[in-house]
mmCIF file of C-alpha atoms in Angstrom:
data_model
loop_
_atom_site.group_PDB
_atom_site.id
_atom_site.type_symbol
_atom_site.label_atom_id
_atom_site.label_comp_id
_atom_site.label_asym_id
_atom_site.label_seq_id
_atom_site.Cartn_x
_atom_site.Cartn_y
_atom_site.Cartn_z
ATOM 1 C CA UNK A 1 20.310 -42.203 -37.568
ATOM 2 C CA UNK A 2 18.962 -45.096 -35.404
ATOM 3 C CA UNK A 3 17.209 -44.243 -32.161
ATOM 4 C CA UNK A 4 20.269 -45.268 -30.672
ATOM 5 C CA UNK A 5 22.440 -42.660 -32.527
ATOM 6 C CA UNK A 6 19.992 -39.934 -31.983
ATOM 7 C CA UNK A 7 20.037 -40.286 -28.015
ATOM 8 C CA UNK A 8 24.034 -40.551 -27.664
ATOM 9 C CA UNK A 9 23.845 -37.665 -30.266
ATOM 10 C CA UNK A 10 21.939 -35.594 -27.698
ATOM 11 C CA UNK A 11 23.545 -36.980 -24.655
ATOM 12 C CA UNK A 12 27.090 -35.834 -26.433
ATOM 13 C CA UNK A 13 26.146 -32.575 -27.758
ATOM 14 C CA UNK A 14 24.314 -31.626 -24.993
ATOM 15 C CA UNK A 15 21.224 -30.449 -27.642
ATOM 16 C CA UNK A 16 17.608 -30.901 -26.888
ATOM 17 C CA UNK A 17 16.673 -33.278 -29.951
ATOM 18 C CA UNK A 18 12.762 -32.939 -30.927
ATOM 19 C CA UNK A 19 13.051 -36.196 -32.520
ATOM 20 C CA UNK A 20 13.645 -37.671 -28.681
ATOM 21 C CA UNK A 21 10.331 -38.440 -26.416
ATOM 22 C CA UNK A 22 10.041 -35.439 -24.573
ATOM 23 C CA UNK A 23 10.070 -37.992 -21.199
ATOM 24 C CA UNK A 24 13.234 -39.329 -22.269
ATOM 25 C CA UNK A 25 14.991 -35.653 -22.829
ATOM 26 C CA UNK A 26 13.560 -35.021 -19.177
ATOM 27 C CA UNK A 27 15.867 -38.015 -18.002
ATOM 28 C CA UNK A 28 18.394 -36.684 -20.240
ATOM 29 C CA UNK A 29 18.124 -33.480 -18.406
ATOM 30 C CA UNK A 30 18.170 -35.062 -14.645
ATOM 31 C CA UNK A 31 21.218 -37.372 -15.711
ATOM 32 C CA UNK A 32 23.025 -34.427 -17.328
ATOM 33 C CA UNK A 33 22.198 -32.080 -13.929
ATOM 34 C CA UNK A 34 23.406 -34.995 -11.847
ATOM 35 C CA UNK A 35 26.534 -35.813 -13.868
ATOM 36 C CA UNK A 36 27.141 -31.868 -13.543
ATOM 37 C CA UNK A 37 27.213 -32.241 -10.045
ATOM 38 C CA UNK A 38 29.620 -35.016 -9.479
ATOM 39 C CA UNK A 39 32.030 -33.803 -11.451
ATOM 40 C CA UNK A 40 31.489 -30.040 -11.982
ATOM 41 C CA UNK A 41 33.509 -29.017 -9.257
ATOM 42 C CA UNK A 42 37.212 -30.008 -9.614
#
């Protein structure tokens, strides 16, 4: 997979990839958490 494919692999399956910089899976995270939040509640 390119670098590409790996991130929208974790941003999709919600997994915490080792092969992503462990800065970038903290803005993973914060995105994820603040995605959550605009559309968690229905």
């Amino acid at each position: 997979m390119t670098r590409e494919e790996t991130i929208l692999n974790a941003i999709y399956t919600g997994s915490s990839s080792t092969t992503l910089e462990p800065g970038f899976q903290i803005i993973l995270n914060l995105n994820h958490l603040k995605s959550s939040k605009e559309g968690g509640i229905q």
